[in-house]
């Protein structure tokens, strides 16, 4: 068999459809077990919520069309779950595990849609383990990003399925996913735009999208997004915070190009290096230069490659026209999650020695992550303990023993405020960043900080200026040993506000 034929990306399973289905089911089931195990391990070592989870504990108190610089879908899901369970870290960890499992499921099903062999499906799924932002950061902390990349994966799957079966239901489902993606995280828009341009450049997909039925897709997506856009129009200062992090300004953004390149390298460097075990570099070049425009090329594979190129070009255009910089690596996840799929399409279909080494390394990485996640608390540097080491549960219990359950709690930061909500589930909890409206008739206000409550501190000035709390009881403090570091203690400073003395 010549090299060109051996590395065609349109490869069917050697042992038939059943073996491919068994591989898909096994990969999805294994992912669910893996992510749930890690969620349980995190819950066992600490009752403290990380930053993004704590933010959701705080935001999940109210229904709003928007909250801050992130779209609201993740918070809506959290709010709905909390209506059933109450504020719960276990629910947040389980939700994260389920979303990551759905990401793996989408990648595995895309592999089946592209008729990849079992070995190639393994490469596509385990390739995710070699993207640090997905295998580590998504499990450790992120929320909106996880939802966005998961919806992006299902959007890609649905577009591939739409080409095969262009029914009205499939057009509507694509519109639903586009709307949900836009409500997940704003960088999903870059993914959707790049994917759309790539699809329109391919005759097989252009015939599907250039249809009156596509108006159903756009209409449903727009209807889902419109209420949030109305909110954005009335709250630009909040909604623009995320874009301000990009430091957009006038002039060409050459500085941002290097940061984009560094982000892509950090995300894909390990994957591309290890892909050499299963993909010969000369064949990647051969396919890019010789096969992408051939009529017998699988349209789905061409969509992956052209989609990635289109998304990259759109990102470059945004940088050059706006001067954007300071890219965070996790923002690139909707642009990187399907690279393992593309590499799998170019990989040898058999389970050769290179595949065995690739799979072994990826499995070792997964094992290392399972150890490192609880290790954040168990093995933390005593000089720099992690947030998981902070004993918020014990500190909250001490405060509750003295004053009971307050009606309103105010804290300077989202992580502290969110963690306090775990232990005072019936209180309305506010932070400086998210000062939700407090009940008018609240009789007891608890003010809590991780720093001494000095009268001239920024937090205390904010309490007076924004909440009208100008009469506070003398400050008190509680302390408790850090989790897994009994020789060190963490303190909270607290006082009670007099609601009768609030400045109108």
Coordinates of C-alpha atoms in Angstrom, one line a residue:
X1 CA 0.0 0.0 0.0
X2 CA 1.4 3.4 -0.9
X3 CA 1.9 6.1 1.7
X4 CA -0.8 8.3 0.3
X5 CA -3.4 5.5 0.6
X6 CA -2.2 4.4 4.0
X7 CA -2.7 7.8 5.5
X8 CA -6.1 8.7 4.0
X9 CA -8.2 10.4 6.6
X10 CA -11.4 8.6 5.5
X11 CA -10.6 5.3 7.3
X12 CA -13.2 2.7 8.4
X13 CA -12.8 0.3 11.3
X14 CA -11.1 -2.9 10.4
X15 CA -13.4 -5.1 12.6
X16 CA -16.7 -3.5 11.6
X17 CA -19.3 -1.2 13.0
X18 CA -19.9 -3.1 16.3
X19 CA -16.3 -2.8 17.3
X20 CA -16.3 1.0 16.7
X21 CA -19.5 1.4 18.7
X22 CA -18.0 -0.6 21.6
X23 CA -15.0 1.7 21.5
X24 CA -17.1 4.8 21.6
X25 CA -19.2 3.5 24.5
X26 CA -16.1 2.4 26.4
X27 CA -14.5 5.8 26.0
X28 CA -17.6 7.7 27.2
X29 CA -18.1 5.3 30.1
X30 CA -14.4 5.6 31.1
X31 CA -14.5 9.3 30.9
X32 CA -17.6 9.5 33.2
X33 CA -15.9 7.2 35.7
X34 CA -12.7 9.2 35.6
X35 CA -14.2 12.6 36.0
X36 CA -16.6 11.5 38.7
X37 CA -13.7 9.9 40.6
X38 CA -11.7 13.1 40.5
X39 CA -14.8 15.1 41.7
X40 CA -15.1 12.7 44.6
X41 CA -11.4 13.0 45.5
X42 CA -11.7 16.8 45.4
X43 CA -14.7 16.8 47.6
X44 CA -13.1 14.4 50.1
X45 CA -10.0 16.5 50.7
X46 CA -11.7 19.8 51.1
X47 CA -15.1 21.4 51.7
X48 CA -13.8 24.7 50.2
X49 CA -14.9 25.9 46.8
X50 CA -12.3 27.2 44.3
X51 CA -12.6 30.7 42.8
X52 CA -14.9 30.0 39.9
X53 CA -17.1 27.6 41.9
X54 CA -17.3 30.1 44.7
X55 CA -18.4 32.7 42.2
X56 CA -21.2 30.4 41.0
X57 CA -22.3 29.8 44.6
X58 CA -22.7 33.6 44.9
X59 CA -24.3 34.3 41.5
X60 CA -26.6 31.3 41.8
X61 CA -28.8 33.2 44.4
X62 CA -30.8 35.1 41.8
X63 CA -32.2 34.8 38.2
X64 CA -30.9 37.5 35.9
X65 CA -30.4 37.9 32.2
X66 CA -26.8 38.7 32.8
X67 CA -24.4 38.9 35.8
X68 CA -21.0 40.2 34.9
X69 CA -18.5 39.9 32.1
X70 CA -19.6 36.2 31.4
X71 CA -22.8 35.1 29.7
X72 CA -25.4 33.7 32.1
X73 CA -26.0 30.1 31.0
X74 CA -23.7 28.4 33.5
X75 CA -25.2 30.3 36.3
X76 CA -28.7 29.5 35.1
X77 CA -27.9 25.8 35.3
X78 CA -26.4 26.2 38.7
X79 CA -29.4 28.1 40.0
X80 CA -31.8 25.4 38.7
X81 CA -29.8 22.7 40.4
X82 CA -29.7 24.6 43.6
X83 CA -33.5 24.9 43.6
X84 CA -33.4 21.1 44.0
X85 CA -30.5 20.6 46.3
X86 CA -29.6 23.9 48.0
X87 CA -26.1 25.4 47.7
X88 CA -23.8 22.5 47.3
X89 CA -20.1 22.1 46.4
X90 CA -20.8 18.4 45.5
X91 CA -23.4 19.5 42.9
X92 CA -20.9 21.9 41.3
X93 CA -18.2 19.2 41.2
X94 CA -20.6 16.7 39.7
X95 CA -21.8 19.2 37.1
X96 CA -18.2 19.8 36.1
X97 CA -17.6 16.1 35.7
X98 CA -20.7 15.7 33.7
X99 CA -19.8 18.5 31.3
X100 CA -16.3 17.1 30.7
X101 CA -17.8 13.7 30.1
X102 CA -20.1 15.3 27.5
X103 CA -17.1 16.9 25.9
X104 CA -15.4 13.5 25.6
X105 CA -18.7 12.0 24.3
X106 CA -18.9 14.6 21.6
X107 CA -15.3 14.0 20.5
X108 CA -15.9 10.3 20.4
X109 CA -19.1 10.6 18.4
X110 CA -17.4 13.0 16.0
X111 CA -14.8 10.3 15.5
X112 CA -17.6 7.8 14.6
X113 CA -19.1 10.3 12.3
X114 CA -15.8 10.6 10.5
X115 CA -15.5 6.8 10.4
X116 CA -12.3 6.6 12.5
X117 CA -11.0 3.3 13.5
X118 CA -11.0 2.3 17.2
X119 CA -7.3 3.3 17.5
X120 CA -8.0 6.6 15.9
X121 CA -10.9 7.2 18.3
X122 CA -8.6 6.6 21.2
X123 CA -6.1 9.1 19.8
X124 CA -8.8 11.7 19.4
X125 CA -10.1 11.3 23.0
X126 CA -6.8 10.8 24.8
X127 CA -5.4 13.8 22.9
X128 CA -7.6 15.9 25.1
X129 CA -5.5 14.7 28.1
X130 CA -2.4 16.3 26.4
X131 CA -4.0 19.8 26.4
X132 CA -3.2 21.1 29.9
X133 CA -6.0 23.7 30.0
X134 CA -8.6 20.9 29.4
X135 CA -7.2 18.1 31.5
X136 CA -6.0 20.2 34.4
X137 CA -7.5 23.7 34.6
X138 CA -11.0 22.7 33.5
X139 CA -11.1 20.1 36.3
X140 CA -9.4 22.4 38.8
X141 CA -11.4 25.6 38.5
X142 CA -13.0 26.8 35.3
X143 CA -16.8 26.9 34.8
X144 CA -17.9 29.0 31.8
X145 CA -15.0 27.7 29.7
X146 CA -15.9 24.1 30.3
X147 CA -19.5 24.7 29.2
X148 CA -18.4 26.7 26.1
X149 CA -15.9 24.0 24.8
X150 CA -18.5 21.3 25.5
X151 CA -21.2 23.1 23.5
X152 CA -18.6 23.8 20.8
X153 CA -17.9 20.1 20.5
X154 CA -21.5 19.2 20.2
X155 CA -22.0 22.0 17.6
X156 CA -19.3 20.5 15.5
X157 CA -20.9 17.1 15.8
X158 CA -24.3 18.5 14.9
X159 CA -23.0 20.2 11.8
X160 CA -21.4 17.0 10.6
X161 CA -24.7 15.1 11.2
X162 CA -26.7 17.9 9.5
X163 CA -24.8 17.2 6.3
X164 CA -25.8 13.6 6.5
X165 CA -29.4 14.2 7.5
X166 CA -30.6 17.7 6.8
X167 CA -34.0 17.5 8.5
X168 CA -35.8 20.4 10.1
X169 CA -35.1 18.9 13.5
X170 CA -31.4 18.9 12.9
X171 CA -31.5 22.5 11.7
X172 CA -33.3 23.5 14.9
X173 CA -30.9 21.5 17.1
X174 CA -28.0 23.3 15.5
X175 CA -29.7 26.6 16.2
X176 CA -30.2 25.5 19.8
X177 CA -26.5 24.7 20.2
X178 CA -25.5 28.0 18.6
X179 CA -27.7 29.9 21.0
X180 CA -26.5 27.9 24.0
X181 CA -22.9 28.4 23.0
X182 CA -23.3 32.1 22.7
X183 CA -24.8 32.1 26.2
X184 CA -21.9 30.0 27.6
X185 CA -18.9 32.3 26.9
X186 CA -18.2 35.0 24.4
X187 CA -15.2 33.3 22.8
X188 CA -17.6 30.7 21.4
X189 CA -18.5 33.3 18.8
X190 CA -15.0 33.0 17.3
X191 CA -15.4 29.3 17.1
X192 CA -18.9 29.6 15.5
X193 CA -17.8 32.2 13.0
X194 CA -14.7 30.2 11.9
X195 CA -16.7 27.0 11.7
X196 CA -19.3 28.7 9.6
X197 CA -16.8 30.2 7.2
X198 CA -15.1 26.8 6.8
X199 CA -18.4 25.1 6.1
X200 CA -19.4 27.7 3.5
X201 CA -16.1 27.1 1.7
X202 CA -16.9 23.4 1.2
X203 CA -19.5 22.4 -1.4
X204 CA -20.9 19.5 0.7
X205 CA -21.6 21.8 3.7
X206 CA -22.5 24.9 1.6
X207 CA -25.4 23.0 0.1
X208 CA -26.8 22.4 3.5
X209 CA -26.2 25.9 5.0
X210 CA -27.4 27.7 1.9
X211 CA -30.9 26.6 2.5
X212 CA -34.1 28.2 3.6
X213 CA -34.1 25.8 6.5
X214 CA -31.0 27.5 7.8
X215 CA -33.2 30.5 8.7
X216 CA -34.7 28.3 11.4
X217 CA -31.2 27.7 12.8
X218 CA -30.4 31.5 12.8
X219 CA -33.8 32.4 14.1
X220 CA -33.7 30.0 17.1
X221 CA -30.1 31.0 17.9
X222 CA -31.0 34.7 17.8
X223 CA -34.2 34.2 19.9
X224 CA -32.2 32.5 22.6
X225 CA -29.5 35.2 22.6
X226 CA -31.6 38.3 22.3
X227 CA -32.7 38.7 25.9
X228 CA -29.1 38.6 27.1
X229 CA -28.1 41.1 24.4
X230 CA -30.8 43.5 25.7
X231 CA -29.3 43.1 29.2
X232 CA -25.8 43.8 27.8
X233 CA -27.1 47.0 26.2
X234 CA -28.2 48.2 29.5
X235 CA -25.1 47.0 31.5
X236 CA -22.2 47.7 29.2
X237 CA -19.8 48.5 32.1
X238 CA -20.3 45.0 33.5
X239 CA -20.3 43.2 30.2
X240 CA -17.2 44.9 28.9
X241 CA -14.9 43.8 31.7
X242 CA -13.9 40.6 30.0
X243 CA -13.0 42.4 26.8
X244 CA -11.0 45.0 28.8
X245 CA -8.7 42.2 29.9
X246 CA -7.6 41.9 26.3
X247 CA -6.3 45.5 26.6
X248 CA -7.8 46.5 23.2
X249 CA -6.6 49.8 21.9
X250 CA -5.9 51.7 18.7
X251 CA -3.2 50.6 16.3
X252 CA -1.9 47.3 15.1
X253 CA -1.7 44.7 17.7
X254 CA 1.7 43.1 16.9
X255 CA 2.4 42.5 20.6
X256 CA -0.7 40.3 20.8
X257 CA 0.5 38.0 18.0
X258 CA 3.4 36.7 20.1
X259 CA 1.0 36.1 23.0
X260 CA -1.4 34.3 20.8
X261 CA 1.4 32.1 19.5
X262 CA 2.6 31.4 23.0
X263 CA -0.9 30.4 24.1
X264 CA -1.3 28.0 21.2
X265 CA 2.1 26.5 21.9
X266 CA 1.3 26.1 25.6
X267 CA -2.0 24.5 24.7
X268 CA -0.9 22.2 21.9
X269 CA 2.9 21.8 22.3
X270 CA 2.8 18.5 24.2
X271 CA 0.0 17.1 21.9
X272 CA 1.8 17.9 18.7
X273 CA 5.1 16.5 20.0
X274 CA 3.6 13.2 21.0
X275 CA 1.5 13.0 17.9
X276 CA 4.7 12.2 16.1
X277 CA 4.3 8.7 17.5
X278 CA 1.2 8.1 15.5
X279 CA 1.4 10.7 12.7
X280 CA 4.3 11.1 10.3
X281 CA 5.0 14.8 9.8
X282 CA 5.6 14.4 6.1
X283 CA 2.1 13.1 5.7
X284 CA 0.5 16.0 7.5
X285 CA 2.2 18.3 5.0
X286 CA 1.2 16.0 2.1
X287 CA -2.5 16.1 3.1
X288 CA -2.5 19.8 3.7
X289 CA -0.9 20.6 0.3
X290 CA -2.2 17.8 -1.9
X291 CA -5.5 16.4 -0.5
X292 CA -7.5 19.2 1.1
X293 CA -8.9 20.3 -2.3
X294 CA -9.4 16.9 -3.8
X295 CA -12.9 15.8 -4.4
X296 CA -12.4 12.4 -2.7
X297 CA -11.3 14.0 0.6
X298 CA -13.8 13.4 3.4
X299 CA -15.6 16.7 3.8
X300 CA -15.7 16.4 7.6
X301 CA -11.9 16.2 7.8
X302 CA -11.6 19.2 5.5
X303 CA -14.0 21.0 7.8
X304 CA -11.8 20.4 10.8
X305 CA -8.7 21.7 9.0
X306 CA -10.3 24.7 7.4
X307 CA -12.3 25.5 10.5
X308 CA -9.1 25.7 12.6
X309 CA -7.4 27.8 9.9
X310 CA -10.4 30.1 9.7
X311 CA -10.6 30.5 13.5
X312 CA -6.9 31.3 13.7
X313 CA -7.2 33.9 10.9
X314 CA -10.1 35.5 12.7
X315 CA -8.1 35.7 15.9
X316 CA -5.2 37.2 14.0
X317 CA -7.5 39.8 12.4
X318 CA -9.0 40.7 15.8
X319 CA -5.5 41.2 17.2
X320 CA -4.3 43.3 14.3
X321 CA -7.3 45.5 14.1
X322 CA -8.0 46.1 17.8
X323 CA -4.5 45.8 19.4
X324 CA -5.8 43.0 21.6
X325 CA -3.3 41.3 23.9
X326 CA -2.9 39.5 27.2
X327 CA -4.5 36.3 25.9
X328 CA -5.3 33.7 28.5
X329 CA -4.6 30.2 27.3
X330 CA -8.0 28.8 28.4
X331 CA -9.7 31.3 26.1
X332 CA -8.3 29.3 23.2
X333 CA -10.1 26.0 24.1
X334 CA -12.8 26.3 21.5
X335 CA -10.0 26.6 19.0
X336 CA -7.9 23.7 20.3
X337 CA -10.3 20.9 21.4
X338 CA -10.7 19.4 17.9
X339 CA -7.0 19.4 17.0
X340 CA -6.7 15.8 18.5
X341 CA -9.5 14.8 16.1
X342 CA -7.7 16.2 13.2
X343 CA -4.5 14.4 14.2
X344 CA -6.5 11.2 14.7
X345 CA -7.7 11.5 11.1
X346 CA -4.2 11.5 9.9
X347 CA -3.0 8.8 12.2
X348 CA -2.4 5.2 11.2
X349 CA -5.7 3.2 11.7
X350 CA -4.0 0.3 13.4
X351 CA -2.9 -0.1 17.0
X352 CA 0.8 -0.2 16.3
X353 CA 3.7 0.4 18.7
X354 CA 3.5 4.2 18.3
X355 CA -0.2 4.1 19.3
X356 CA 0.6 1.9 22.3
X357 CA 3.2 4.4 23.5
X358 CA 0.9 7.4 22.8
X359 CA -1.9 5.8 24.8
X360 CA 0.3 4.8 27.7
X361 CA 1.7 8.3 28.0
X362 CA -1.8 9.9 27.9
X363 CA -3.0 7.4 30.6
X364 CA 0.0 8.3 32.8
X365 CA -0.9 12.0 32.4
X366 CA -4.5 11.2 33.5
X367 CA -3.3 9.3 36.5
X368 CA -0.9 12.2 37.4
X369 CA -3.8 14.6 37.2
X370 CA -5.9 12.4 39.5
X371 CA -3.1 12.6 42.1
X372 CA -2.4 16.3 41.6
X373 CA -6.0 17.5 42.0
X374 CA -6.3 16.4 45.7
X375 CA -2.6 17.1 46.0
X376 CA -3.3 20.8 45.8
X377 CA -4.5 20.5 49.4
X378 CA -2.6 17.4 50.6
X379 CA 0.8 18.5 49.2
X380 CA 0.5 22.3 49.3
X381 CA 3.5 24.4 50.1
X382 CA 3.2 25.6 53.7
X383 CA 4.3 29.0 52.7
X384 CA 1.7 29.2 49.9
X385 CA -1.3 27.1 50.9
X386 CA -4.0 26.6 48.3
X387 CA -7.5 27.9 48.6
X388 CA -8.6 24.3 49.2
X389 CA -6.6 24.4 52.5
X390 CA -8.7 27.3 53.9
X391 CA -11.1 26.1 56.7
X392 CA -14.1 28.1 55.8
X393 CA -16.5 25.4 57.1
X394 CA -14.9 25.5 60.6
X395 CA -14.8 29.3 60.7
X396 CA -18.4 29.6 59.6
X397 CA -19.4 27.1 62.3
X398 CA -17.7 29.3 65.0
X399 CA -19.5 32.4 63.8
X400 CA -22.9 30.6 63.7
X401 CA -22.3 29.3 67.2
X402 CA -22.1 32.9 68.4
X403 CA -24.8 34.7 66.4
X404 CA -26.9 32.0 64.8
X405 CA -28.0 32.5 61.2
X406 CA -27.7 36.1 59.8
X407 CA -30.1 37.3 57.1
X408 CA -27.5 39.1 55.1
X409 CA -23.8 38.5 54.8
X410 CA -21.4 40.9 53.1
X411 CA -17.8 40.0 52.2
X412 CA -15.2 41.9 50.1
X413 CA -14.4 39.0 47.7
X414 CA -16.4 36.5 45.7
X415 CA -14.4 33.5 46.9
X416 CA -15.1 34.3 50.6
X417 CA -18.7 35.3 49.9
X418 CA -19.4 32.1 47.9
X419 CA -17.9 29.8 50.5
X420 CA -19.9 31.5 53.2
X421 CA -23.0 30.8 51.3
X422 CA -22.2 27.1 51.5
X423 CA -22.5 27.3 55.3
X424 CA -25.2 30.0 55.6
X425 CA -27.6 28.7 52.8
X426 CA -30.6 30.8 53.9
X427 CA -28.7 34.1 54.0
X428 CA -28.5 36.6 51.2
X429 CA -24.8 36.9 50.5
X430 CA -23.2 40.0 48.9
X431 CA -19.7 40.9 47.8
X432 CA -18.1 44.1 46.6
X433 CA -18.1 42.7 43.0
X434 CA -21.7 41.4 43.2
X435 CA -23.7 43.5 45.6
X436 CA -27.1 42.0 45.0
X437 CA -30.1 43.7 46.6
X438 CA -30.6 42.8 50.2
X439 CA -34.0 42.2 51.9
X440 CA -35.4 45.5 53.0
X441 CA -36.4 44.1 56.4
X442 CA -33.3 42.2 57.2
X443 CA -32.6 42.4 60.9
X444 CA -29.1 41.1 61.1
X445 CA -26.2 41.9 58.8
X446 CA -22.9 39.9 59.1
X447 CA -19.8 41.6 57.8
X448 CA -16.9 39.3 57.2
X449 CA -13.4 39.8 55.8
X450 CA -10.0 38.0 55.7
X451 CA -8.3 41.2 56.6
X452 CA -8.7 43.3 59.7
X453 CA -11.8 45.6 59.5
X454 CA -10.0 48.9 59.7
X455 CA -12.3 52.0 59.4
X456 CA -10.2 53.4 56.5
X457 CA -10.0 50.2 54.5
X458 CA -11.4 50.1 51.0
X459 CA -14.0 47.5 52.1
X460 CA -15.2 49.5 55.0
X461 CA -15.5 52.7 53.0
X462 CA -17.5 50.8 50.4
X463 CA -19.9 49.5 53.1
X464 CA -20.6 53.0 54.1
X465 CA -20.8 54.5 50.6
X466 CA -22.7 51.8 48.8
X467 CA -24.7 50.0 51.4
X468 CA -25.2 52.8 54.0
X469 CA -23.8 50.7 56.8
X470 CA -22.3 53.5 58.9
X471 CA -22.7 51.9 62.3
X472 CA -20.9 48.6 63.1
X473 CA -20.4 46.6 66.2
X474 CA -16.8 46.1 67.5
X475 CA -14.8 43.8 65.2
X476 CA -14.2 40.2 66.4
X477 CA -12.2 37.3 64.9
X478 CA -12.3 33.5 64.6
X479 CA -9.5 31.2 63.6
X480 CA -9.1 27.5 62.7
X481 CA -6.2 25.3 61.5
X482 CA -5.8 25.0 57.8
X483 CA -6.9 21.7 56.2
X484 CA -4.0 19.3 56.1
X485 CA -1.7 21.9 57.7
X486 CA -2.7 21.8 61.4
X487 CA 0.3 24.0 62.5
X488 CA -1.1 27.0 60.5
X489 CA -4.3 28.9 61.1
X490 CA -6.6 31.1 59.0
X491 CA -8.6 34.0 60.5
X492 CA -11.8 35.7 59.6
X493 CA -12.6 39.1 61.0
X494 CA -16.3 39.8 61.5
X495 CA -18.8 42.3 62.9
X496 CA -22.5 43.0 62.9
X497 CA -24.1 45.9 61.1
X498 CA -27.0 47.8 62.5
X499 CA -29.8 47.8 59.8
X500 CA -31.7 50.5 61.7
X501 CA -28.7 52.8 61.2
X502 CA -28.4 52.3 57.4
X503 CA -28.1 55.6 55.5
X504 CA -31.0 55.9 53.1

